[in-house]
Every structure is written in C-alpha cells, then in structure tokens.
Amino acid sequence: MSRPHPAESFGTAALRDGLGSAWRSSPTRLREDAATEAALVRAGYRDRVLTELAQNAADAASRAAVAGTLRVWCEGTELHVANTGEPLDEAGVQALTALRASSKAGGVGRFGVGFTAVLSVADEGEIRSRTGSVRFSAADTRSLRA
C-alpha cells in the first residue's frame, strides 16, 4: 500500500492505490487517462489557470455563504493562491482526482477542470485547507506505472 505524503488526508492513499491498480490491470485505461489530460491542455485550459482558480474560490465562498476573498502571490518559482470559503472535504478530493467528473450540477465549474488546469502547467500542486491537504505530483504518478 502506498505511504501518503505527511500533509495528506482524506484517504488519498486508497485513491492512489486504486488508480495504480486500474492502470496496471488495464494499460488501455492508462492511455485513455493520459489522452484525456493531454486534450485538456490542448483545449486551452493551461492559459486559464488563474481564471479557473478564481472561479474555484468564488464557488467555495458561495457554498459557505461568505464574502469571497482571493489572494495570489509568488515565492521564488512557486505560485500561491488562497481563498475564503468552504473547506476541502473527502468529496472534494474525490472530485479532484476524477478529471471532468465535477459534482457541480450546472453553470460555471461543472466540467471539473479547475485545479487540473494547474497541473497542465506544473509538475506538482498542493491544496491546503484547515481540514487537511492533498498533493499531486507528476513524479509520484509516474512511479505508479511501475
């Protein structure tokens, strides 16, 4: 079983193990997932990273019924984006791991590509919330294919 990054919560080790198992048992599934992510990059979301993150922040504030606040800053080569709103939960993490499987019923954000846009321009990304955090890493994902 995979050992999760110390900052992760929400049962991400089980999610990671399940995906690794699916890829090992079905090379076709791995090619389909890779092609879907490549199509996302070609569709232009890599040019909409800040727009997508701002929309995610607006959605989180709306769900929490609070005034939305968005803060963006850089530290070296790292981009940081912080917002107010509903904290991350297990359902949110599951939606993040399933490209184009958003739980939103309609309107903006229903395509489930907001955070995935970040991963189209970065090899790693982390979402931190007062309830926990989750990290995505291209290197760690490649290791699942072994």
XYZ file of N, CA and C in Angstrom:
438
model
N 0.848 -1.184 0.000
C 0.000 0.000 0.000
C 0.888 1.241 0.000
N 0.505 2.258 -0.744
C 1.281 3.491 -0.828
C 1.303 4.212 0.504
N 2.401 4.872 0.793
C 2.514 5.681 2.001
C 2.215 7.127 1.629
N 1.173 7.740 2.185
C 0.803 9.095 1.796
C 1.815 10.130 2.280
N 1.862 11.221 1.578
C 2.652 12.373 1.997
C 2.123 12.791 3.363
N 3.018 13.204 4.289
C 2.560 13.534 5.649
C 1.470 14.597 5.706
N 1.414 15.486 4.703
C 0.428 16.565 4.746
C -0.941 16.119 4.228
N -1.038 14.909 3.656
C -2.286 14.486 3.035
C -3.254 13.866 4.034
N -4.503 13.988 3.718
C -5.560 13.346 4.486
C -6.651 12.936 3.504
N -7.823 12.625 3.960
C -8.979 12.301 3.108
C -8.860 10.950 2.412
N -8.067 10.020 2.925
C -7.994 8.698 2.318
C -7.320 8.686 0.959
N -6.393 9.599 0.739
C -5.765 9.691 -0.580
C -4.907 8.476 -0.913
N -4.360 7.789 0.083
C -3.563 6.593 -0.207
C -4.428 5.544 -0.900
N -5.650 5.373 -0.441
C -6.554 4.402 -1.064
C -6.910 4.826 -2.489
N -7.137 6.131 -2.691
C -7.411 6.620 -4.041
C -6.230 6.350 -4.963
N -5.033 6.631 -4.482
C -3.815 6.438 -5.268
C -3.612 4.954 -5.574
N -3.816 4.094 -4.570
C -3.666 2.652 -4.781
C -4.670 2.143 -5.815
N -5.902 2.640 -5.736
C -6.927 2.216 -6.692
C -6.594 2.613 -8.108
N -6.106 3.823 -8.280
C -5.744 4.273 -9.618
C -4.555 3.486 -10.148
N -3.553 3.272 -9.298
C -2.394 2.481 -9.721
C -2.801 1.082 -10.128
N -3.693 0.485 -9.377
C -4.186 -0.851 -9.697
C -4.935 -0.860 -11.031
N -5.765 0.160 -11.241
C -6.509 0.250 -12.506
C -5.556 0.377 -13.688
N -4.528 1.194 -13.545
C -3.563 1.366 -14.638
C -2.775 0.090 -14.899
N -2.385 -0.610 -13.834
C -1.614 -1.845 -14.020
C -2.473 -2.929 -14.657
N -3.736 -2.998 -14.301
C -4.598 -4.048 -14.846
C -5.135 -3.706 -16.226
N -5.079 -2.431 -16.605
C -5.592 -2.020 -17.916
C -4.715 -0.931 -18.528
N -3.715 -1.329 -19.307
C -2.899 -0.317 -19.984
C -3.740 0.618 -20.863
N -4.871 0.117 -21.341
C -5.773 0.959 -22.136
C -6.319 2.091 -21.285
N -6.674 1.800 -20.043
C -7.163 2.839 -19.118
C -6.106 3.909 -18.912
N -4.858 3.498 -18.747
C -3.765 4.454 -18.585
C -3.652 5.348 -19.823
N -3.694 4.761 -21.021
C -3.614 5.569 -22.258
C -4.807 6.513 -22.373
N -5.998 6.039 -22.004
C -7.195 6.899 -22.054
C -7.057 8.080 -21.103
N -6.618 7.825 -19.882
C -6.455 8.906 -18.908
C -5.411 9.912 -19.379
N -4.300 9.420 -19.909
C -3.248 10.311 -20.404
C -3.754 11.139 -21.586
N -4.506 10.525 -22.486
C -5.047 11.242 -23.648
C -6.059 12.301 -23.219
N -6.868 12.003 -22.227
C -7.847 12.964 -21.725
C -7.158 14.190 -21.149
N -6.102 13.965 -20.363
C -5.370 15.105 -19.795
C -4.655 15.896 -20.885
N -4.098 15.218 -21.884
C -3.443 15.926 -22.992
C -4.458 16.769 -23.759
N -5.674 16.250 -23.937
C -6.721 17.010 -24.625
C -7.086 18.254 -23.832
N -7.100 18.148 -22.518
C -7.389 19.301 -21.668
C -6.358 20.407 -21.902
N -5.101 20.041 -21.962
C -4.044 21.028 -22.201
C -4.233 21.673 -23.570
N -4.506 20.864 -24.587
C -4.708 21.407 -25.942
C -5.950 22.291 -26.023
N -6.948 22.020 -25.189
C -8.199 22.783 -25.235
C -8.028 24.206 -24.718
N -6.890 24.515 -24.144
C -6.629 25.884 -23.759
C -6.715 26.189 -22.284
N -6.925 25.189 -21.440
C -7.036 25.474 -20.018
C -5.720 25.902 -19.395
N -4.591 25.561 -20.024
C -3.311 25.985 -19.458
C -3.165 27.498 -19.515
N -3.941 28.156 -20.350
C -3.934 29.620 -20.419
C -4.974 30.245 -19.500
N -5.691 29.425 -18.769
C -6.785 29.905 -17.913
C -6.581 29.534 -16.452
N -5.357 29.251 -16.038
C -5.106 28.762 -14.688
C -5.659 29.709 -13.634
N -5.301 30.979 -13.693
C -5.783 31.922 -12.670
C -7.296 32.111 -12.745
N -7.842 32.114 -13.937
C -9.292 32.226 -14.087
C -9.990 31.041 -13.432
N -9.469 29.846 -13.680
C -10.066 28.645 -13.104
C -9.961 28.645 -11.578
N -8.795 29.057 -11.054
C -8.633 29.099 -9.600
C -9.522 30.165 -8.971
N -9.683 31.289 -9.642
C -10.581 32.329 -9.133
C -12.017 31.822 -9.113
N -12.411 31.064 -10.121
C -13.764 30.506 -10.142
C -13.948 29.486 -9.026
N -12.917 28.655 -8.787
C -12.996 27.707 -7.674
C -13.175 28.450 -6.352
N -12.445 29.558 -6.193
C -12.553 30.360 -4.967
C -13.949 30.952 -4.832
N -14.492 31.463 -5.924
C -15.841 32.036 -5.887
C -16.870 30.971 -5.530
N -16.709 29.775 -6.084
C -17.627 28.677 -5.769
C -17.543 28.294 -4.293
N -16.309 28.217 -3.748
C -16.128 27.852 -2.334
C -16.764 28.895 -1.420
N -16.610 30.174 -1.760
C -17.212 31.238 -0.950
C -18.737 31.180 -1.033
N -19.243 30.936 -2.214
C -20.689 30.850 -2.395
C -21.282 29.690 -1.595
N -20.635 28.520 -1.648
C -21.131 27.357 -0.897
C -21.110 27.619 0.606
N -20.135 28.400 1.082
C -20.030 28.704 2.510
C -20.849 29.933 2.895
N -21.440 30.591 1.910
C -22.234 31.807 2.142
C -21.412 32.881 2.857
N -20.179 33.078 2.368
C -19.301 34.117 2.913
C -18.815 34.995 1.770
N -18.341 36.175 2.132
C -17.757 37.055 1.118
C -16.489 36.403 0.587
N -16.347 36.385 -0.711
C -15.176 35.771 -1.319
C -13.959 36.679 -1.269
N -12.829 36.098 -0.911
C -11.554 36.794 -0.920
C -10.550 35.890 -1.608
N -9.774 36.458 -2.512
C -8.758 35.712 -3.240
C -7.437 36.449 -3.099
N -6.394 35.722 -2.751
C -5.060 36.304 -2.624
C -4.102 35.487 -3.476
N -3.287 36.150 -4.297
C -2.335 35.484 -5.189
C -0.958 36.095 -4.952
N 0.057 35.242 -4.770
C 1.424 35.743 -4.609
C 2.418 34.684 -5.072
N 3.648 35.122 -5.347
C 4.726 34.222 -5.752
C 5.823 34.228 -4.702
N 6.417 33.076 -4.502
C 7.616 32.922 -3.678
C 8.588 32.115 -4.517
N 9.606 32.785 -5.039
C 10.532 32.101 -5.938
C 9.799 31.631 -7.178
N 9.854 30.327 -7.440
C 9.173 29.771 -8.611
C 7.793 29.218 -8.273
N 7.350 29.397 -7.033
C 6.066 28.864 -6.603
C 4.979 29.924 -6.635
N 3.834 29.545 -7.205
C 2.646 30.384 -7.212
C 1.746 29.902 -6.083
N 1.270 30.832 -5.272
C 0.356 30.514 -4.172
C -0.965 31.242 -4.411
N -2.053 30.557 -4.165
C -3.386 31.134 -4.302
C -4.169 30.724 -3.061
N -4.730 31.694 -2.370
C -5.506 31.421 -1.160
C -6.882 32.060 -1.296
N -7.861 31.431 -0.666
C -9.219 31.976 -0.732
C -10.007 31.628 0.513
N -11.093 32.350 0.695
C -12.039 32.045 1.764
C -13.083 31.090 1.209
N -13.820 30.457 2.092
C -14.923 29.622 1.627
C -14.976 28.278 2.289
N -15.768 27.414 1.699
C -15.979 26.080 2.218
C -14.662 25.307 2.221
N -14.334 24.629 3.330
C -13.078 23.883 3.376
C -13.136 22.616 2.527
N -11.977 22.095 2.198
C -11.850 20.867 1.438
C -12.423 19.707 2.244
N -13.112 18.800 1.564
C -13.639 17.608 2.217
C -13.366 16.398 1.329
N -13.730 15.221 1.796
C -13.426 13.996 1.058
C -14.087 13.979 -0.317
N -15.320 14.458 -0.423
C -15.996 14.502 -1.727
C -15.253 15.434 -2.680
N -14.744 16.543 -2.162
C -13.973 17.462 -2.990
C -12.689 16.832 -3.493
N -12.023 16.080 -2.645
C -10.790 15.391 -3.049
C -11.104 14.345 -4.112
N -12.180 13.604 -3.926
C -12.559 12.608 -4.934
C -12.850 13.276 -6.273
N -13.499 14.438 -6.254
C -13.768 15.160 -7.499
C -12.461 15.632 -8.149
N -11.502 16.052 -7.334
C -10.213 16.491 -7.873
C -9.467 15.364 -8.571
N -9.653 14.144 -8.103
C -8.921 13.018 -8.678
C -9.620 12.417 -9.885
N -10.814 12.888 -10.211
C -11.578 12.354 -11.331
C -11.789 13.461 -12.351
N -10.896 13.557 -13.314
C -10.961 14.594 -14.327
C -12.325 14.622 -15.002
N -12.888 15.799 -15.087
C -14.166 16.049 -15.740
C -15.333 15.330 -15.064
N -15.210 15.104 -13.765
C -16.286 14.453 -13.021
C -16.691 15.334 -11.857
N -16.948 16.588 -12.141
C -17.322 17.533 -11.099
C -18.673 17.166 -10.504
N -18.841 17.472 -9.221
C -20.128 17.228 -8.567
C -21.080 18.397 -8.754
N -20.634 19.468 -9.419
C -21.482 20.644 -9.626
C -22.510 20.338 -10.708
N -23.743 20.707 -10.455
C -24.839 20.348 -11.351
C -24.908 21.197 -12.610
N -24.568 22.452 -12.538
C -24.691 23.304 -13.713
C -23.908 24.571 -13.539
N -23.897 25.376 -14.582
C -23.196 26.646 -14.515
C -21.687 26.491 -14.597
N -20.974 27.513 -14.173
C -19.523 27.518 -14.214
C -18.998 26.452 -13.264
N -17.961 25.759 -13.678
C -17.345 24.759 -12.824
C -17.891 23.361 -13.001
N -18.869 23.185 -13.851
C -19.477 21.874 -13.992
C -18.613 20.888 -14.763
N -17.514 21.362 -15.387
C -16.675 20.472 -16.180
C -15.559 19.829 -15.363
N -15.310 20.292 -14.144
C -14.340 19.658 -13.285
C -12.902 19.791 -13.730
N -12.525 20.940 -14.289
C -11.156 21.106 -14.779
C -10.392 22.217 -14.071
N -10.988 22.844 -13.069
C -10.354 23.984 -12.408
C -8.956 23.716 -11.904
N -8.799 22.778 -10.975
C -7.469 22.509 -10.437
C -6.613 21.753 -11.437
N -7.226 20.962 -12.314
C -6.458 20.240 -13.319
C -5.715 21.208 -14.226
N -6.257 22.420 -14.411
C -5.551 23.424 -15.207
C -4.193 23.739 -14.591
N -4.118 23.736 -13.268
C -2.838 23.968 -12.588
C -1.842 22.883 -12.980
N -2.296 21.651 -12.992
C -1.403 20.539 -13.284
C -1.015 20.479 -14.758
N -1.660 21.282 -15.598
C -1.244 21.356 -17.002
C -0.029 22.257 -17.171
N 0.311 23.035 -16.137
C 1.470 23.931 -16.216
C 2.495 23.673 -15.114
N 2.231 22.725 -14.224
C 3.130 22.459 -13.099
C 3.262 20.964 -12.874
N 4.417 20.543 -12.398
C 4.631 19.130 -12.102
C 4.098 18.729 -10.735
N 3.847 19.726 -9.885
C 3.298 19.449 -8.567
C 2.305 20.539 -8.184
N 1.344 20.149 -7.403
C 0.378 21.103 -6.870
C -0.157 20.581 -5.558
N -0.461 21.484 -4.665
C -0.980 21.086 -3.356
C -2.137 21.993 -2.987
N -3.168 21.387 -2.445
C -4.304 22.144 -1.933
C -4.283 21.982 -0.419
N -4.247 23.102 0.273
C -4.245 23.095 1.741
C -5.526 23.739 2.234
N -6.095 23.134 3.241
C -7.331 23.617 3.836
C -7.215 23.441 5.341
N -8.057 24.121 6.069
C -7.997 23.943 7.524
C -8.426 22.535 7.927
N -9.014 21.778 7.010
C -9.437 20.410 7.288
C -8.424 19.368 6.831
N -7.377 19.774 6.129
C -6.370 18.844 5.622
C -5.826 19.330 4.304
N -5.013 18.516 3.680
C -4.451 18.911 2.396
C -4.264 17.691 1.517
N -4.048 17.952 0.251
C -3.788 16.900 -0.723
C -2.760 17.441 -1.715
N -1.834 16.556 -2.112
C -0.747 16.943 -3.014
C -0.799 16.070 -4.257
N -0.549 16.697 -5.408
C -0.466 15.995 -6.678
C 0.956 16.140 -7.192
N 1.529 15.051 -7.708
C 2.915 15.071 -8.162
C 3.056 14.205 -9.417
N 3.601 14.796 -10.478
C 3.822 14.043 -11.708
C 4.805 12.905 -11.474
N 5.866 13.163 -10.709
C 6.861 12.133 -10.433
C 6.234 10.964 -9.668
N 5.415 11.273 -8.672
C 4.756 10.215 -7.908
C 3.789 9.428 -8.790
N 3.106 10.119 -9.692
C 2.175 9.444 -10.596
C 2.925 8.516 -11.538
N 4.052 8.975 -12.072
C 4.846 8.109 -12.938
C 5.277 6.847 -12.205
N 5.574 6.954 -10.922
C 6.012 5.795 -10.158
C 4.895 4.765 -9.997
N 3.633 5.179 -10.115
C 2.514 4.252 -10.025
C 2.476 3.288 -11.207
N 3.043 3.725 -12.331
C 3.008 2.891 -13.538
C 3.985 1.728 -13.467
N 4.916 1.770 -12.545
C 5.948 0.722 -12.457
C 5.374 -0.598 -11.995
